[in-house]
Amino acid sequence: MNPYTIFAEIVAGRAPASKVYEDEDVVAFMDIRPMTPGHLLVIPKVAARELAELDPVVGGKLFQVGQMLAGALRDSEVQCDGVNFFLADGVMAGQEVFHVHLHVIPRTPGDGFGLRGRPTSPPRPDLDYLAASIRGALGRR
Ligand code: 5GP
């Protein structure tokens, strides 16, 4: 694996970042191209290209820190009436930087950010079929 990404450079202190939080496992900083003002990224210090490579304990820490930052955003001068978490795992999911990162995105009315479309529900047997397949995969882990 090639560990070089701009986020690894930020962790190493060789690239600039507007940090809001740092501990032994994670760093959080302002996204350089924010979806909304105050958009933050939380990243592990140990590089992992994708979720499959990330220590699940550190993955849990990303969420914990994201949760703390969501509270801080609401208490800060950032306009924040709600918060979305977003994580792109893989090219098809929209991942551009191959160092796992959790987006923490403050929301205000009419900000334009959001998931597109709200499909109708498939028949229950279709849901049950895929649920069984996923349970099977979990059992093989
Ligand atoms: P992805 O599409 O991989 O989920 O998101 C990558 C994010 O990283 C984007 O929102 C992009 O704006 C942000 N980003 C890319 N390069 C830099 C950088 O050098 N510094 C910071 N702070 N954010 C970056």
XYZ file of N, CA, C and O and ligand atoms in Angstrom:
588
model
N 0.833 -1.205 0.000
C 0.000 0.000 0.000
C 0.868 1.254 0.000
O 1.850 1.317 0.721
N 0.514 2.218 -0.822
C 1.216 3.493 -0.812
C 0.560 4.393 0.226
O -0.584 4.809 0.060
N 1.257 4.686 1.330
C 0.625 5.443 2.414
C 0.525 6.937 2.119
O -0.066 7.673 2.892
N 1.091 7.397 0.979
C 1.096 8.839 0.747
C -0.281 9.347 0.340
O -0.859 8.928 -0.655
N -0.820 10.228 1.118
C -1.988 11.021 0.726
C -1.777 12.379 1.378
O -0.947 12.522 2.286
N -2.553 13.337 0.957
C -2.450 14.656 1.582
C -2.813 14.575 3.065
O -2.255 15.309 3.891
N -3.682 13.626 3.435
C -4.067 13.514 4.853
C -2.907 12.948 5.680
O -2.713 13.352 6.833
N -2.135 12.030 5.109
C -0.951 11.534 5.816
C 0.043 12.685 6.027
O 0.704 12.766 7.076
N 0.120 13.583 5.051
C 1.009 14.751 5.190
C 0.512 15.676 6.303
O 1.310 16.255 7.034
N -0.807 15.799 6.408
C -1.365 16.624 7.499
C -1.054 15.986 8.849
O -0.619 16.666 9.793
N -1.237 14.653 8.954
C -0.935 13.956 10.212
C 0.535 14.171 10.590
O 0.865 14.419 11.757
N 1.416 14.115 9.580
C 2.857 14.254 9.833
C 3.270 15.705 10.083
O 4.424 15.968 10.419
N 2.349 16.644 9.879
C 2.671 18.054 10.093
C 3.394 18.692 8.922
O 3.915 19.798 9.040
N 3.435 17.986 7.778
C 4.133 18.532 6.607
C 3.215 19.313 5.673
O 3.672 19.950 4.734
N 1.896 19.214 5.895
C 0.931 19.992 5.108
C 0.056 20.767 6.091
O -0.224 20.280 7.191
N -0.366 21.964 5.703
C -1.142 22.786 6.633
C -2.566 22.266 6.799
O -3.124 21.657 5.878
N -3.126 22.500 7.973
C -4.531 22.166 8.222
C -5.037 23.049 9.350
O -4.281 23.381 10.269
N -6.306 23.422 9.271
C -6.930 24.203 10.351
C -7.554 23.206 11.317
O -8.711 22.806 11.178
N -6.747 22.789 12.297
C -7.167 21.704 13.200
C -8.137 22.209 14.259
O -8.009 23.334 14.743
N -9.072 21.343 14.619
C -9.971 21.654 15.731
C -9.796 20.678 16.877
O -10.202 20.958 18.007
N -9.179 19.500 16.608
C -9.042 18.475 17.650
C -7.936 17.507 17.243
O -7.771 17.205 16.058
N -7.222 17.005 18.262
C -6.191 15.993 17.998
C -5.978 15.182 19.262
O -5.960 15.731 20.368
N -5.865 13.866 19.135
C -5.420 13.024 20.249
C -4.486 11.952 19.695
O -4.002 12.078 18.561
N -4.223 10.890 20.458
C -3.225 9.900 20.023
C -3.685 9.101 18.805
O -2.858 8.539 18.076
N -4.998 9.058 18.543
C -5.529 8.224 17.465
C -6.041 9.002 16.254
O -6.013 8.481 15.137
N -6.583 10.178 16.458
C -7.285 10.881 15.379
C -6.926 12.364 15.345
O -6.446 12.926 16.332
N -7.180 12.966 14.184
C -7.072 14.412 14.003
C -8.346 14.876 13.301
O -8.879 14.176 12.431
N -8.837 16.053 13.677
C -9.994 16.650 13.009
C -9.631 18.062 12.573
O -8.967 18.804 13.308
N -10.064 18.402 11.355
C -9.696 19.711 10.795
C -10.757 20.151 9.788
O -11.599 19.352 9.348
N -10.669 21.426 9.410
C -11.621 21.994 8.461
C -11.394 21.406 7.067
O -10.251 21.309 6.611
N -12.491 21.044 6.401
C -12.392 20.627 5.003
C -12.040 21.847 4.158
O -12.614 22.933 4.323
N -11.088 21.654 3.236
C -10.589 22.788 2.446
C -11.618 23.239 1.391
O -11.563 24.368 0.918
N -12.546 22.349 1.028
C -13.631 22.703 0.094
C -14.956 22.340 0.765
O -15.581 21.330 0.427
N -15.396 23.142 1.733
C -16.534 22.750 2.569
C -17.852 22.669 1.799
O -18.147 23.539 0.986
N -18.620 21.599 2.088
C -19.973 21.492 1.540
C -20.855 22.580 2.138
O -21.748 23.105 1.467
N -20.631 22.858 3.419
C -21.289 23.976 4.106
C -20.240 24.586 5.042
O -19.269 23.900 5.401
N -20.404 25.853 5.463
C -19.412 26.457 6.364
C -19.303 25.651 7.674
O -20.314 25.331 8.289
N -18.066 25.340 8.062
C -17.835 24.566 9.284
C -17.634 23.078 9.038
O -17.388 22.321 9.990
N -17.716 22.645 7.782
C -17.524 21.232 7.406
C -16.178 20.734 7.925
O -15.138 21.313 7.633
N -16.220 19.639 8.699
C -15.017 19.079 9.321
C -14.729 17.677 8.793
O -15.643 16.981 8.333
N -13.470 17.276 8.896
C -13.062 15.907 8.586
C -12.384 15.327 9.818
O -11.580 16.019 10.468
N -12.714 14.086 10.147
C -12.045 13.367 11.236
C -11.305 12.192 10.606
O -11.923 11.389 9.888
N -10.012 12.107 10.868
C -9.210 11.052 10.220
C -8.391 10.298 11.268
O -8.005 10.858 12.301
N -8.111 9.003 10.988
C -7.194 8.265 11.871
C -5.762 8.698 11.614
O -5.412 9.058 10.488
N -4.926 8.638 12.646
C -3.510 8.971 12.431
C -2.793 7.871 11.669
O -1.914 8.144 10.847
N -3.162 6.619 11.952
C -2.579 5.502 11.202
C -3.347 5.377 9.891
O -4.567 5.194 9.887
N -2.618 5.480 8.775
C -3.281 5.517 7.468
C -3.975 4.195 7.169
O -3.428 3.116 7.386
N -5.193 4.283 6.695
C -5.937 3.133 6.175
C -6.640 3.646 4.931
O -7.349 4.658 4.991
N -6.406 2.975 3.805
C -7.000 3.465 2.551
C -8.515 3.385 2.575
O -9.200 4.246 2.024
N -9.033 2.304 3.188
C -10.480 2.068 3.158
C -10.897 1.425 4.467
O -10.049 1.013 5.265
N -12.211 1.302 4.681
C -12.702 0.789 5.957
C -12.153 -0.590 6.267
O -11.869 -0.903 7.425
N -11.999 -1.435 5.229
C -11.521 -2.805 5.452
C -10.126 -2.819 6.077
O -9.744 -3.803 6.701
N -9.363 -1.749 5.903
C -7.996 -1.686 6.444
C -7.955 -0.978 7.799
O -6.889 -0.895 8.420
N -9.081 -0.440 8.236
C -9.088 0.384 9.460
C -9.337 -0.475 10.691
O -10.285 -1.270 10.721
N -8.513 -0.319 11.721
C -8.751 -0.967 13.011
C -10.143 -0.536 13.506
O -10.401 0.663 13.649
N -11.047 -1.497 13.767
C -12.407 -1.121 14.163
C -12.458 -0.283 15.443
O -13.390 0.509 15.623
N -11.468 -0.464 16.305
C -11.448 0.360 17.528
C -11.236 1.828 17.146
O -11.898 2.735 17.679
N -10.345 2.049 16.186
C -10.103 3.429 15.731
C -11.329 3.927 14.952
O -11.695 5.102 15.036
N -11.977 3.015 14.203
C -13.218 3.393 13.518
C -14.264 3.907 14.508
O -14.932 4.910 14.270
N -14.369 3.206 15.645
C -15.293 3.663 16.688
C -14.900 5.035 17.223
O -15.748 5.877 17.520
N -13.588 5.241 17.294
C -13.094 6.538 17.782
C -13.459 7.666 16.820
O -13.778 8.785 17.250
N -13.441 7.372 15.511
C -13.840 8.397 14.528
C -15.265 8.862 14.836
O -15.575 10.054 14.807
N -16.149 7.887 15.134
C -17.540 8.252 15.427
C -17.624 9.030 16.727
O -18.334 10.044 16.818
N -16.891 8.571 17.746
C -16.923 9.266 19.049
C -16.512 10.718 18.906
O -17.155 11.622 19.452
N -15.427 10.929 18.166
C -14.943 12.304 17.994
C -15.927 13.094 17.120
O -16.219 14.263 17.398
N -16.480 12.444 16.096
C -17.499 13.108 15.283
C -18.688 13.552 16.122
O -19.218 14.657 15.948
N -19.090 12.686 17.043
C -20.229 13.017 17.927
C -19.897 14.245 18.790
O -20.709 15.155 18.947
N -18.674 14.266 19.320
C -18.240 15.405 20.140
C -18.200 16.682 19.303
O -18.643 17.757 19.740
N -17.702 16.560 18.061
C -17.605 17.736 17.193
C -18.985 18.243 16.782
O -19.185 19.461 16.638
N -19.942 17.328 16.610
C -21.308 17.748 16.280
C -21.841 18.659 17.379
O -22.482 19.685 17.112
N -21.579 18.296 18.627
C -22.001 19.138 19.752
C -21.283 20.474 19.746
O -21.887 21.530 19.971
N -19.960 20.426 19.468
C -19.178 21.666 19.463
C -19.653 22.597 18.354
O -19.732 23.826 18.540
N -19.983 22.029 17.185
C -20.466 22.869 16.076
C -21.718 23.618 16.500
O -21.872 24.810 16.231
N -22.634 22.896 17.168
C -23.890 23.533 17.585
C -23.651 24.647 18.603
O -24.443 25.580 18.690
N -22.559 24.523 19.389
C -22.263 25.523 20.421
C -21.318 26.609 19.920
O -20.970 27.526 20.674
N -20.864 26.513 18.688
C -19.883 27.469 18.165
C -20.604 28.569 17.376
O -21.833 28.611 17.314
N -19.809 29.398 16.710
C -20.398 30.458 15.880
C -20.834 29.943 14.515
O -21.415 30.690 13.724
N -20.524 28.680 14.215
C -20.977 28.077 12.948
C -22.496 27.982 12.975
O -23.081 27.591 13.982
N -23.115 28.354 11.870
C -24.572 28.149 11.772
C -24.825 26.656 11.658
O -24.328 26.007 10.720
N -25.567 26.111 12.599
C -25.700 24.650 12.663
C -27.032 24.285 13.305
O -27.156 24.302 14.526
N -28.000 23.955 12.460
C -29.304 23.522 12.972
C -29.418 22.001 12.962
O -30.399 21.433 13.457
N -28.448 21.344 12.351
C -28.400 19.887 12.290
C -27.035 19.487 11.776
O -26.235 20.339 11.370
N -26.733 18.194 11.830
C -25.427 17.706 11.394
C -25.618 16.410 10.603
O -26.410 15.552 11.006
N -24.910 16.288 9.489
C -24.819 15.007 8.773
C -23.416 14.447 8.923
O -22.425 15.180 8.800
N -23.333 13.119 9.173
C -22.077 12.390 9.033
C -22.092 11.758 7.648
O -23.136 11.277 7.191
N -20.922 11.720 7.016
C -20.826 11.088 5.705
C -19.453 10.444 5.593
O -18.452 11.042 5.992
N -19.413 9.209 5.070
C -18.132 8.534 4.870
C -18.194 7.807 3.526
O -19.083 6.977 3.313
N -17.292 8.154 2.628
C -17.230 7.510 1.316
C -16.174 6.407 1.371
O -14.988 6.684 1.606
N -16.590 5.163 1.179
C -15.682 4.015 1.210
C -15.593 3.440 -0.200
O -16.473 2.696 -0.626
N -14.563 3.828 -0.939
C -14.376 3.331 -2.301
C -14.767 4.360 -3.347
O -15.575 5.264 -3.101
N -14.173 4.190 -4.522
C -14.382 5.129 -5.636
C -15.866 5.278 -5.958
O -16.381 6.386 -6.153
N -16.571 4.137 -6.016
C -17.982 4.179 -6.394
C -18.840 4.915 -5.372
O -19.951 5.349 -5.666
N -18.317 5.035 -4.153
C -19.031 5.767 -3.106
C -18.654 7.246 -3.104
O -19.172 8.015 -2.291
N -17.729 7.620 -3.992
C -17.325 9.022 -4.077
C -16.049 9.345 -3.329
O -15.710 10.522 -3.169
N -15.314 8.309 -2.873
C -14.072 8.585 -2.143
C -13.025 9.161 -3.083
O -12.796 8.615 -4.171
N -12.411 10.254 -2.663
C -11.375 10.907 -3.469
C -10.009 10.852 -2.792
O -8.993 10.820 -3.477
N -9.999 10.893 -1.463
C -8.732 10.823 -0.728
C -8.676 9.458 -0.045
O -9.556 9.140 0.769
N -7.640 8.679 -0.365
C -7.603 7.288 0.097
C -6.874 7.153 1.424
O -5.862 6.470 1.555
N -7.444 7.809 2.385
C -7.101 7.747 3.809
C -8.461 7.964 4.470
O -9.044 9.051 4.331
N -8.974 6.922 5.137
C -10.350 6.961 5.661
C -10.637 8.282 6.381
O -9.791 8.776 7.144
N -11.804 8.841 6.136
C -12.167 10.092 6.806
C -13.676 10.186 6.969
O -14.427 9.799 6.090
N -14.078 10.717 8.111
C -15.493 10.946 8.414
C -15.785 12.429 8.214
O -15.140 13.279 8.836
N -16.753 12.722 7.331
C -17.200 14.108 7.156
C -18.210 14.440 8.254
O -19.108 13.645 8.530
N -18.061 15.608 8.859
C -19.029 16.113 9.834
C -19.528 17.438 9.261
O -18.764 18.415 9.178
N -20.781 17.452 8.823
C -21.269 18.553 7.984
C -22.423 19.278 8.684
O -23.502 18.713 8.867
N -22.184 20.538 9.070
C -23.267 21.308 9.692
C -24.355 21.614 8.666
O -24.054 21.869 7.495
N -25.600 21.615 9.112
C -26.723 21.828 8.195
C -27.561 23.028 8.633
O -27.761 23.252 9.824
N -28.010 23.767 7.639
C -28.952 24.865 7.865
C -30.035 24.761 6.795
O -29.819 24.153 5.738
N -31.188 25.374 7.040
C -32.262 25.283 6.050
C -31.805 25.821 4.694
O -31.168 26.869 4.623
N -32.080 25.055 3.633
C -31.793 25.533 2.288
C -30.337 25.518 1.898
O -29.951 26.166 0.918
N -29.483 24.786 2.645
C -28.045 24.800 2.308
C -27.718 23.974 1.062
O -26.595 24.017 0.560
N -28.653 23.183 0.580
C -28.457 22.479 -0.687
C -27.779 21.137 -0.583
O -27.692 20.399 -1.559
N -27.258 20.788 0.603
C -26.601 19.492 0.754
C -27.647 18.414 1.017
O -28.649 18.668 1.669
N -27.424 17.200 0.487
C -28.344 16.113 0.822
C -28.214 14.943 -0.109
O -27.611 15.047 -1.182
N -28.737 13.795 0.324
C -28.786 12.622 -0.534
C -29.921 12.811 -1.525
O -30.965 13.362 -1.188
N -29.691 12.346 -2.757
C -30.700 12.528 -3.807
C -31.662 11.345 -3.820
O -31.255 10.198 -3.679
N -32.929 11.630 -4.039
C -33.896 10.557 -4.294
C -34.356 9.852 -3.040
O -33.645 9.805 -2.040
N -35.527 9.349 -3.043
C -36.074 8.577 -1.930
C -36.867 7.449 -2.554
O -38.058 7.585 -2.838
N -36.193 6.302 -2.850
C -36.854 5.220 -3.587
C -38.002 4.613 -2.802
O -38.064 4.732 -1.576
N -38.893 3.930 -3.525
C -39.989 3.221 -2.861
C -39.449 1.936 -2.228
O -38.389 1.434 -2.605
N -40.201 1.376 -1.261
C -39.766 0.162 -0.562
C -39.886 -1.062 -1.458
O -40.945 -1.277 -2.060
N -38.831 -1.914 -1.536
C -38.959 -3.189 -2.248
C -39.851 -4.145 -1.464
O -40.093 -3.940 -0.271
N -40.337 -5.222 -2.099
C -41.153 -6.210 -1.379
C -40.359 -6.839 -0.225
O -39.142 -7.007 -0.339
N -41.062 -7.207 0.851
C -40.395 -7.785 2.037
C -39.513 -8.998 1.695
O -38.398 -9.104 2.234
N -39.935 -9.905 0.805
C -39.060 -11.046 0.490
C -37.708 -10.617 -0.082
O -36.689 -11.261 0.177
N -37.708 -9.541 -0.837
C -36.428 -9.042 -1.372
C -35.541 -8.541 -0.234
O -34.326 -8.789 -0.210
N -36.157 -7.820 0.719
C -35.384 -7.336 1.876
C -34.863 -8.527 2.681
O -33.702 -8.545 3.114
N -35.725 -9.536 2.890
C -35.337 -10.705 3.687
C -34.201 -11.472 3.005
O -33.294 -11.970 3.667
N -34.255 -11.567 1.666
C -33.220 -12.307 0.922
C -31.850 -11.655 1.128
O -30.865 -12.325 1.459
N -31.800 -10.345 0.952
C -30.515 -9.659 1.113
C -30.063 -9.661 2.568
O -28.868 -9.769 2.857
N -31.022 -9.562 3.501
C -30.670 -9.623 4.928
C -30.007 -10.963 5.242
O -29.002 -11.013 5.971
N -30.540 -12.067 4.678
C -29.949 -13.387 4.926
C -28.535 -13.458 4.347
O -27.629 -14.033 4.957
N -28.348 -12.877 3.165
C -27.025 -12.882 2.547
C -26.016 -12.114 3.408
O -24.880 -12.553 3.610
N -26.451 -10.974 3.924
C -25.546 -10.153 4.754
C -25.259 -10.861 6.086
O -24.112 -10.871 6.566
N -26.298 -11.506 6.690
C -26.064 -12.271 7.928
C -25.048 -13.384 7.675
O -24.169 -13.636 8.500
N -25.157 -14.023 6.503
C -24.213 -15.092 6.159
C -22.790 -14.560 6.082
O -21.841 -15.172 6.577
N -22.647 -13.401 5.444
C -21.308 -12.788 5.330
C -20.769 -12.424 6.707
O -19.573 -12.592 6.985
N -21.643 -11.922 7.585
C -21.205 -11.590 8.952
C -20.714 -12.844 9.661
O -19.694 -12.805 10.373
N -21.428 -13.954 9.456
C -21.053 -15.207 10.119
C -19.721 -15.748 9.644
O -19.080 -16.533 10.342
N -19.261 -15.342 8.458
C -17.983 -15.823 7.923
C -16.799 -14.932 8.322
O -15.673 -15.209 7.974
N -17.066 -13.856 9.023
C -15.988 -12.934 9.379
C -15.223 -13.401 10.617
O -15.762 -14.004 11.491
P -14.023 12.257 -0.162
O -14.671 12.627 -1.480
O -12.780 11.430 -0.353
O -14.999 11.656 0.816
O -13.634 13.627 0.501
C -12.357 14.179 0.454
C -12.468 15.530 1.112
O -11.171 15.991 1.386
C -13.146 16.589 0.236
O -14.273 17.114 0.916
C -12.052 17.618 0.018
O -12.539 18.934 0.007
C -11.128 17.372 1.183
N -9.736 17.712 0.925
C -9.010 17.336 -0.161
N -7.737 17.812 -0.052
C -7.683 18.467 1.119
C -6.636 19.175 1.787
O -5.505 19.293 1.330
N -6.919 19.722 2.997
C -8.171 19.620 3.544
N -8.361 20.203 4.725
N -9.186 18.972 2.945
C -8.943 18.401 1.748
